[in-house]
Amino acid sequence: MPDVFADLVGQDEAVAELRRAAAAAAAVLRAGVADRAPALVAADPASGDESALAAGDAAPGAVDPSTGMTHAWIFTGPPGSGRSVAARAFAAALQCRHGTGCGECPGCHTTMGGTHADVRMVVPEGLSIGVGEMRALVLRAASTPSGGRWQVVIIEDADRLTEAAGNALLKAIEEPPPRTVFLLCAPSTHPDDISVTIRSRCRVVPLRQPPAAAVAEVLVRRDGIAPDVAQWAAAAAQGHVGRARRLARDPEARKRREAVLAVPRRLTGVGAAFDAASALIEAAEAEAAASVTEADTAERAALETALGAGGTGRGAAGAMRGAAGQLKELEKRQKSRATRAQRDALDRALVDLAGFYRDALTMALRAPVAPVHTDTAALAGAGAQKWDAEGALRRLEAVLACRAAIEANVKPRIAVEAMMLALWKG
Ligand SMILES: [Zn+2]
């Protein structure tokens, strides 16, 4: 039976560290029991078993709760490396009856299924996590764990915390309640992603970009995808496990990728460059819309039902006035989620495009590495001949500069148009 760490692809070192930490955390819980044991023994001198059991558990190497347990962690790594997968698996191991993340006990099951009462997962839907949300979370995190083990708070995309929310979190991390554990996920520990003060109070678990072979292996084993498709998708996704799975399974995702990789040969002039920019932006918008529409509609229907929309009785008008405010709030949240989904979709397209120019560069340099995109390798080879290494590198840099500009809040259309012109001119 695979345990909770089985889905962490190609992260042997991180998994080993997390296993050790989970064992140490379990020992802290046992030590907590041992602390109370002498009182138990004193109250009932006839029962000597308690202290013997406690002593046996504490050895070897007496557990020091101050060093054996860490209350705040940061999981870092490139997108798709499995930051949130790692955080959730570690949370399961903390809640595991055996302290190992066995994958079979109720603690493991409910944590992995997202229903454990003492594990809260914050997934920011907008571009940032607000201070109100964070304060409420910190407050709840301080309560005693109902399952008797740990209160675990997982914050995905912790780099999207607002400054005020970061400060609220910092206060909790500085003086953590004894049974509370914060698990933060962020691309890196760069001060742009995580404030230096939060960073200084967390233990960092770096995840690496998993090798394509490891990604292909998990697609075959867990998702039952044919080995040749899995290998192609793993290479094309450049180490992003979720993206590899989508490419292997979803024909629409493959079509969008093909359209992106057709960009280099469409760049025949200034007009074509602007057309290509529009096409890329619109494709990202369409992809984002497809991913959020369903959730939006369901949310709105749920809220309307909760508010009793359509009621005609006395007081219905007053209720609807309050409801209008709540609907507005929901629309605001949905709009910011859509913006984020668009950025994410555009970024994926840019990563694909960067892969193409990287292929051209490695071919121009005759570097003995496998191409990212096997299906456009011939086109990249033609580019390598025409542009030489320097020209390929300039184009790769133009794509990376576009990503950086969008990250720095330059309007996507402006950044993409500038990139397309640079790609055309070389
Ligand atoms: Zn378990």
Coordinates of C-alpha atoms and ligand atoms in Angstrom, one line a residue:
M1 CA 0.0 0.0 0.0
P2 CA 1.5 3.4 -1.0
D3 CA 1.9 5.8 1.9
V4 CA 1.0 9.5 1.8
F5 CA 4.4 10.5 0.3
A6 CA 4.0 8.3 -2.7
D7 CA 2.8 11.1 -5.0
L8 CA 5.8 13.3 -4.3
V9 CA 7.7 12.6 -7.5
G10 CA 11.5 12.7 -7.5
Q11 CA 11.8 14.3 -4.1
D12 CA 13.7 11.7 -2.1
E13 CA 15.7 14.1 0.1
A14 CA 12.6 16.2 1.1
V15 CA 10.6 13.0 1.8
A16 CA 13.3 11.6 4.0
E17 CA 13.4 14.9 6.0
L18 CA 9.6 15.0 6.3
R19 CA 9.5 11.4 7.5
R20 CA 12.1 12.2 10.2
A21 CA 10.2 15.3 11.3
A22 CA 6.9 13.4 11.5
A23 CA 8.5 10.8 13.7
A24 CA 9.9 13.6 15.9
A25 CA 6.5 15.2 16.1
A26 CA 4.9 11.9 17.1
A27 CA 7.6 11.6 19.8
V28 CA 6.7 15.1 21.1
L29 CA 3.1 13.9 21.5
R30 CA 4.2 10.8 23.3
A31 CA 6.5 12.9 25.5
G32 CA 3.5 15.1 26.3
V33 CA 1.8 12.0 27.6
A34 CA 4.9 11.0 29.5
D35 CA 4.9 14.4 31.2
R36 CA 1.6 13.6 32.8
A37 CA 2.6 10.0 33.6
P38 CA 4.4 10.7 36.9
A39 CA 1.2 12.3 38.3
L40 CA -0.7 9.3 37.2
V41 CA 1.7 7.0 38.9
A42 CA 1.7 9.1 42.1
A43 CA -2.0 9.0 42.2
D44 CA -2.0 5.2 41.9
P45 CA 1.3 3.8 43.2
A46 CA 0.1 0.2 42.5
S47 CA 0.2 0.8 38.8
G48 CA 3.9 1.0 37.7
D49 CA 3.2 0.1 34.1
E50 CA 2.5 3.7 33.0
S51 CA 6.0 5.0 33.8
A52 CA 7.7 2.0 32.3
L53 CA 5.8 2.5 29.1
A54 CA 6.5 6.2 29.0
A55 CA 10.2 5.6 29.7
G56 CA 10.4 3.0 26.9
D57 CA 8.7 5.3 24.5
A58 CA 11.0 8.3 25.2
A59 CA 14.2 6.2 24.7
P60 CA 16.4 6.1 22.7
G61 CA 17.6 9.7 22.9
A62 CA 15.2 11.6 25.1
V63 CA 13.0 13.9 23.0
D64 CA 13.5 17.6 23.5
P65 CA 10.2 19.2 22.4
S66 CA 12.0 22.5 21.8
T67 CA 14.2 21.0 19.0
G68 CA 12.3 17.9 18.0
M69 CA 9.4 19.9 16.5
T70 CA 9.2 22.8 14.2
H71 CA 6.0 24.9 14.2
A72 CA 6.5 26.7 10.9
W73 CA 7.7 25.3 7.5
I74 CA 8.1 26.7 4.0
F75 CA 7.9 24.4 1.0
T76 CA 9.7 26.0 -1.9
G77 CA 10.2 24.9 -5.5
P78 CA 9.2 25.7 -9.1
P79 CA 5.5 25.4 -10.1
G80 CA 4.5 21.8 -10.4
S81 CA 7.2 20.5 -8.2
G82 CA 4.6 19.5 -5.7
R83 CA 4.8 22.1 -2.9
S84 CA 1.2 21.7 -1.9
V85 CA 1.3 17.9 -2.4
A86 CA 4.3 17.8 0.0
A87 CA 2.6 20.1 2.5
R88 CA -0.6 18.0 2.5
A89 CA 1.4 14.7 2.8
F90 CA 3.3 16.1 5.8
A91 CA 0.0 17.3 7.4
A92 CA -1.3 13.7 7.0
A93 CA 1.9 12.3 8.6
L94 CA 1.4 14.7 11.5
Q95 CA -2.2 13.5 11.9
C96 CA -1.3 9.8 11.3
R97 CA -2.1 7.4 14.1
H98 CA 1.3 5.8 13.6
G99 CA 3.2 9.0 13.0
T100 CA 4.4 7.8 9.7
G101 CA 1.8 8.8 7.1
C102 CA 0.8 5.2 6.6
G103 CA -2.0 6.2 4.1
E104 CA -4.5 3.8 5.7
C105 CA -5.5 5.2 9.1
P106 CA -8.4 7.7 9.5
G107 CA -6.0 10.6 10.2
C108 CA -4.2 10.0 6.9
H109 CA -7.4 9.4 4.9
T110 CA -9.2 12.5 6.1
T111 CA -6.2 14.7 5.7
M112 CA -5.6 13.5 2.1
G113 CA -9.3 13.8 1.3
G114 CA -9.4 17.4 2.7
T115 CA -11.9 16.7 5.4
H116 CA -9.7 16.5 8.6
A117 CA -11.2 18.8 11.2
D118 CA -7.7 20.0 12.3
V119 CA -6.2 20.6 8.9
R120 CA -7.1 23.9 7.2
M121 CA -6.0 24.6 3.6
V122 CA -5.9 28.2 2.4
V123 CA -6.0 28.5 -1.4
P124 CA -6.0 32.1 -2.3
E125 CA -8.4 32.7 -5.1
G126 CA -7.6 36.3 -5.9
L127 CA -4.1 37.8 -6.4
S128 CA -3.5 38.0 -2.7
I129 CA -4.6 36.7 0.7
G130 CA -6.2 39.4 2.7
V131 CA -5.7 40.4 6.3
G132 CA -9.2 39.5 7.5
E133 CA -8.9 36.0 6.1
M134 CA -5.6 35.6 7.8
R135 CA -6.7 36.9 11.2
A136 CA -9.7 34.5 11.3
L137 CA -7.4 31.7 10.3
V138 CA -4.8 32.4 13.0
L139 CA -7.5 32.6 15.6
R140 CA -8.9 29.2 14.7
A141 CA -5.5 27.7 14.4
A142 CA -4.9 28.5 18.1
S143 CA -7.7 26.3 19.3
T144 CA -7.0 22.8 20.7
P145 CA -6.8 20.1 18.1
S146 CA -10.0 18.1 18.2
G147 CA -8.2 14.9 17.2
G148 CA -5.7 15.3 20.0
R149 CA -2.7 15.7 17.7
W150 CA -1.9 18.9 15.8
Q151 CA -3.7 21.9 14.3
V152 CA -2.3 22.3 10.8
V153 CA -2.7 25.3 8.6
I154 CA -1.5 25.0 5.0
I155 CA -1.1 28.2 3.1
E156 CA -0.8 27.7 -0.6
D157 CA 0.9 30.5 -2.6
A158 CA 2.1 32.2 0.6
D159 CA 4.0 34.6 -1.7
R160 CA 0.5 36.1 -2.5
L161 CA 0.0 37.2 1.1
T162 CA -0.6 41.0 1.5
E163 CA 1.8 42.7 3.8
A164 CA -0.9 43.1 6.5
A165 CA -1.8 39.4 6.2
G166 CA 1.9 38.5 6.4
N167 CA 2.2 40.5 9.7
A168 CA -0.9 38.7 11.1
L169 CA 0.7 35.4 10.3
L170 CA 4.1 36.5 11.6
K171 CA 2.6 37.2 15.0
A172 CA 1.2 33.6 15.2
I173 CA 4.5 32.1 14.0
E174 CA 6.5 34.1 16.5
E175 CA 4.6 32.7 19.4
P176 CA 3.0 29.5 18.1
P177 CA 0.4 27.8 20.2
P178 CA 2.0 24.5 21.4
R179 CA 0.0 22.3 19.1
T180 CA -0.2 24.4 16.0
V181 CA 1.8 23.9 12.8
F182 CA 2.0 26.3 9.8
L183 CA 2.9 24.9 6.4
L184 CA 3.6 27.7 3.8
C185 CA 4.1 27.0 0.1
A186 CA 6.0 29.5 -2.0
P187 CA 8.1 29.5 -5.2
S188 CA 11.3 30.5 -3.3
T189 CA 12.5 32.1 -0.1
H190 CA 13.5 35.3 -2.0
P191 CA 12.3 38.4 0.0
D192 CA 9.9 39.1 -3.0
D193 CA 8.1 35.9 -2.1
I194 CA 8.4 35.6 1.7
S195 CA 9.3 38.3 4.1
V196 CA 12.7 37.9 5.7
T197 CA 11.2 37.9 9.2
I198 CA 8.8 35.1 8.4
R199 CA 11.5 33.2 6.6
S200 CA 13.8 33.4 9.6
R201 CA 11.2 31.6 11.8
C202 CA 10.5 28.8 9.4
R203 CA 12.3 25.6 8.4
V204 CA 12.7 25.4 4.7
V205 CA 12.0 22.3 2.6
P206 CA 13.4 22.8 -0.9
L207 CA 11.7 20.8 -3.7
R208 CA 13.4 20.4 -7.1
Q209 CA 12.0 20.1 -10.5
P210 CA 11.3 16.4 -10.9
P211 CA 13.1 14.6 -13.7
A212 CA 10.9 13.8 -16.7
A213 CA 11.5 10.0 -16.2
A214 CA 10.1 10.3 -12.6
V215 CA 7.0 12.2 -13.8
A216 CA 6.4 9.7 -16.6
E217 CA 6.7 6.9 -14.2
V218 CA 3.9 8.3 -11.9
L219 CA 1.6 9.0 -14.8
V220 CA 1.9 5.4 -15.9
R221 CA 1.6 3.9 -12.4
R222 CA -1.1 6.1 -10.9
D223 CA -3.1 7.4 -13.8
G224 CA -2.8 4.4 -16.1
I225 CA -1.5 6.4 -19.0
A226 CA 0.3 4.6 -21.8
P227 CA 4.1 4.7 -21.4
D228 CA 4.9 6.4 -24.7
V229 CA 2.2 9.2 -24.1
A230 CA 3.5 9.6 -20.5
Q231 CA 7.1 10.1 -21.7
W232 CA 6.1 12.6 -24.3
A233 CA 3.8 14.6 -21.8
A234 CA 6.4 14.5 -19.0
A235 CA 9.1 16.0 -21.3
A236 CA 6.7 18.6 -22.8
A237 CA 5.5 19.7 -19.3
Q238 CA 9.1 20.4 -18.2
G239 CA 8.8 18.7 -14.8
H240 CA 5.3 20.1 -14.0
V241 CA 3.4 17.0 -12.8
G242 CA -0.1 18.4 -13.0
R243 CA 0.5 19.9 -16.5
A244 CA 2.0 16.6 -17.7
R245 CA -1.2 14.8 -16.6
R246 CA -3.4 17.4 -18.4
L247 CA -1.4 17.1 -21.6
A248 CA -1.7 13.3 -21.5
R249 CA -5.4 13.3 -20.9
D250 CA -7.0 16.5 -22.3
P251 CA -7.0 17.0 -26.1
E252 CA -7.9 20.7 -25.6
A253 CA -4.8 21.2 -23.6
R254 CA -2.8 19.6 -26.4
K255 CA -4.4 21.8 -28.9
R256 CA -3.6 25.0 -26.9
R257 CA 0.0 23.9 -26.6
E258 CA 0.2 23.3 -30.4
A259 CA -1.1 26.8 -31.0
V260 CA 1.6 28.3 -28.8
L261 CA 4.3 26.3 -30.4
A262 CA 3.1 27.5 -33.9
V263 CA 4.0 31.1 -32.9
P264 CA 7.6 31.0 -34.0
R265 CA 6.8 30.1 -37.6
R266 CA 3.9 32.6 -37.7
L267 CA 6.2 35.6 -37.0
T268 CA 6.7 36.8 -40.5
G269 CA 6.3 40.6 -40.0
V270 CA 5.1 43.4 -37.7
G271 CA 1.5 42.7 -38.3
A272 CA 1.9 39.0 -37.8
A273 CA 3.7 39.7 -34.5
F274 CA 0.7 41.8 -33.2
D275 CA -1.7 39.1 -34.4
A276 CA 0.3 36.4 -32.6
A277 CA 0.2 38.5 -29.4
S278 CA -3.6 38.9 -29.6
A279 CA -4.0 35.2 -30.3
L280 CA -1.9 34.3 -27.3
I281 CA -3.7 36.6 -24.9
E282 CA -7.1 35.5 -26.2
A283 CA -6.2 31.8 -25.8
A284 CA -5.1 32.4 -22.2
E285 CA -8.4 34.2 -21.6
A286 CA -10.4 31.4 -23.1
E287 CA -8.5 28.8 -21.1
A288 CA -9.0 30.7 -17.9
A289 CA -12.7 31.2 -18.6
A290 CA -13.2 27.5 -19.1
S291 CA -11.5 26.7 -15.8
V292 CA -13.5 29.1 -13.6
T293 CA -17.0 29.4 -15.2
E294 CA -18.3 26.2 -13.7
A295 CA -17.2 27.2 -10.2
D296 CA -18.5 30.8 -10.6
T297 CA -22.0 29.6 -11.6
A298 CA -22.2 27.0 -8.8
E299 CA -21.1 29.6 -6.2
R300 CA -23.6 32.2 -7.4
A301 CA -26.5 29.6 -7.4
A302 CA -25.5 28.5 -3.9
L303 CA -25.4 32.1 -2.6
E304 CA -28.7 32.9 -4.2
T305 CA -30.3 29.9 -2.6
A306 CA -28.9 30.7 0.8
L307 CA -30.2 34.2 0.5
G308 CA -33.6 33.0 -0.6
A309 CA -33.6 34.9 -3.9
G310 CA -37.0 35.1 -5.6
G311 CA -38.9 35.3 -2.3
T312 CA -42.0 37.6 -2.5
G313 CA -43.1 37.6 1.2
R314 CA -42.9 40.4 3.6
G315 CA -39.3 41.4 4.3
A316 CA -38.1 40.0 1.1
A317 CA -37.2 43.4 -0.3
G318 CA -35.0 44.2 2.7
A319 CA -33.4 40.8 2.5
M320 CA -32.6 41.4 -1.1
R321 CA -30.9 44.7 -0.3
G322 CA -28.5 42.9 2.0
A323 CA -28.1 40.2 -0.6
A324 CA -27.0 42.7 -3.2
G325 CA -24.0 43.5 -1.1
Q326 CA -23.1 39.9 -0.7
L327 CA -23.5 39.2 -4.4
K328 CA -21.3 42.2 -5.2
E329 CA -18.7 40.8 -2.8
L330 CA -18.9 37.4 -4.6
E331 CA -18.5 39.0 -8.0
K332 CA -15.4 40.9 -6.8
R333 CA -13.9 37.6 -5.6
Q334 CA -14.7 35.8 -8.8
K335 CA -13.3 38.6 -10.9
S336 CA -10.0 38.5 -9.1
R337 CA -9.9 34.7 -9.4
A338 CA -10.5 35.0 -13.2
T339 CA -7.6 37.5 -13.4
R340 CA -5.3 35.1 -11.6
A341 CA -6.4 32.2 -13.8
Q342 CA -5.6 34.2 -16.9
R343 CA -2.2 35.0 -15.7
D344 CA -1.5 31.4 -14.8
A345 CA -2.7 30.3 -18.3
L346 CA -0.6 32.9 -20.0
D347 CA 2.5 31.9 -17.9
R348 CA 2.1 28.3 -18.9
A349 CA 2.0 29.4 -22.6
L350 CA 5.2 31.4 -22.1
V351 CA 6.9 28.5 -20.4
D352 CA 6.1 26.3 -23.5
L353 CA 7.4 29.0 -25.8
A354 CA 10.6 29.4 -23.7
G355 CA 11.0 25.6 -24.1
F356 CA 11.0 26.0 -27.9
Y357 CA 13.8 28.6 -27.9
R358 CA 15.7 26.6 -25.4
D359 CA 15.6 23.7 -27.8
A360 CA 16.9 25.9 -30.6
L361 CA 19.7 27.2 -28.3
T362 CA 20.8 23.7 -27.2
M363 CA 20.8 22.5 -30.8
A364 CA 22.9 25.5 -32.0
L365 CA 25.3 24.7 -29.2
R366 CA 25.2 21.0 -30.1
A367 CA 24.6 20.3 -26.4
P368 CA 23.9 16.6 -25.7
V369 CA 20.5 17.2 -24.0
A370 CA 17.0 15.9 -25.0
P371 CA 14.7 18.5 -26.5
V372 CA 11.8 19.8 -24.4
H373 CA 9.4 19.6 -27.3
T374 CA 10.1 16.5 -29.3
D375 CA 7.3 17.3 -31.7
T376 CA 8.7 20.7 -32.8
A377 CA 12.4 19.6 -32.6
A378 CA 12.8 19.8 -36.4
L379 CA 11.4 23.4 -36.4
A380 CA 13.7 24.3 -33.5
G381 CA 16.6 22.8 -35.5
A382 CA 15.8 25.0 -38.5
G383 CA 15.8 28.0 -36.1
A384 CA 19.1 27.0 -34.7
Q385 CA 20.7 27.1 -38.2
K386 CA 19.1 30.4 -39.1
W387 CA 19.7 32.3 -35.8
D388 CA 22.8 30.7 -34.4
A389 CA 23.3 30.3 -30.6
E390 CA 23.3 34.1 -30.0
G391 CA 20.0 34.7 -31.8
A392 CA 18.3 31.8 -30.1
L393 CA 19.5 33.0 -26.7
R394 CA 18.2 36.6 -27.4
R395 CA 14.8 35.1 -28.2
L396 CA 14.8 32.9 -25.1
E397 CA 15.6 36.0 -23.1
A398 CA 12.8 37.9 -24.7
V399 CA 10.3 35.2 -23.5
L400 CA 11.8 35.2 -20.0
A401 CA 11.7 39.0 -19.9
C402 CA 8.0 38.9 -20.8
R403 CA 7.3 36.6 -17.9
A404 CA 9.2 38.8 -15.5
A405 CA 7.4 41.9 -16.8
I406 CA 3.9 40.3 -16.2
E407 CA 5.0 39.2 -12.8
A408 CA 6.0 42.8 -12.1
N409 CA 2.4 43.9 -13.1
V410 CA 3.1 45.2 -16.6
K411 CA -0.2 44.8 -18.6
P412 CA 0.0 41.4 -20.2
R413 CA -0.9 42.6 -23.7
I414 CA 1.8 45.2 -23.7
A415 CA 4.4 42.7 -22.4
V416 CA 3.4 40.1 -24.9
E417 CA 3.4 42.5 -27.9
A418 CA 6.9 43.7 -26.9
M419 CA 8.0 40.0 -26.7
M420 CA 6.5 39.1 -30.1
L421 CA 8.3 42.0 -31.8
A422 CA 11.6 41.0 -30.2
L423 CA 11.1 37.4 -31.3
W424 CA 10.4 38.5 -34.9
K425 CA 13.4 41.0 -35.0
G426 CA 15.7 38.6 -33.1
Ligands
ZN1 ZN -1.8 7.0 9.0

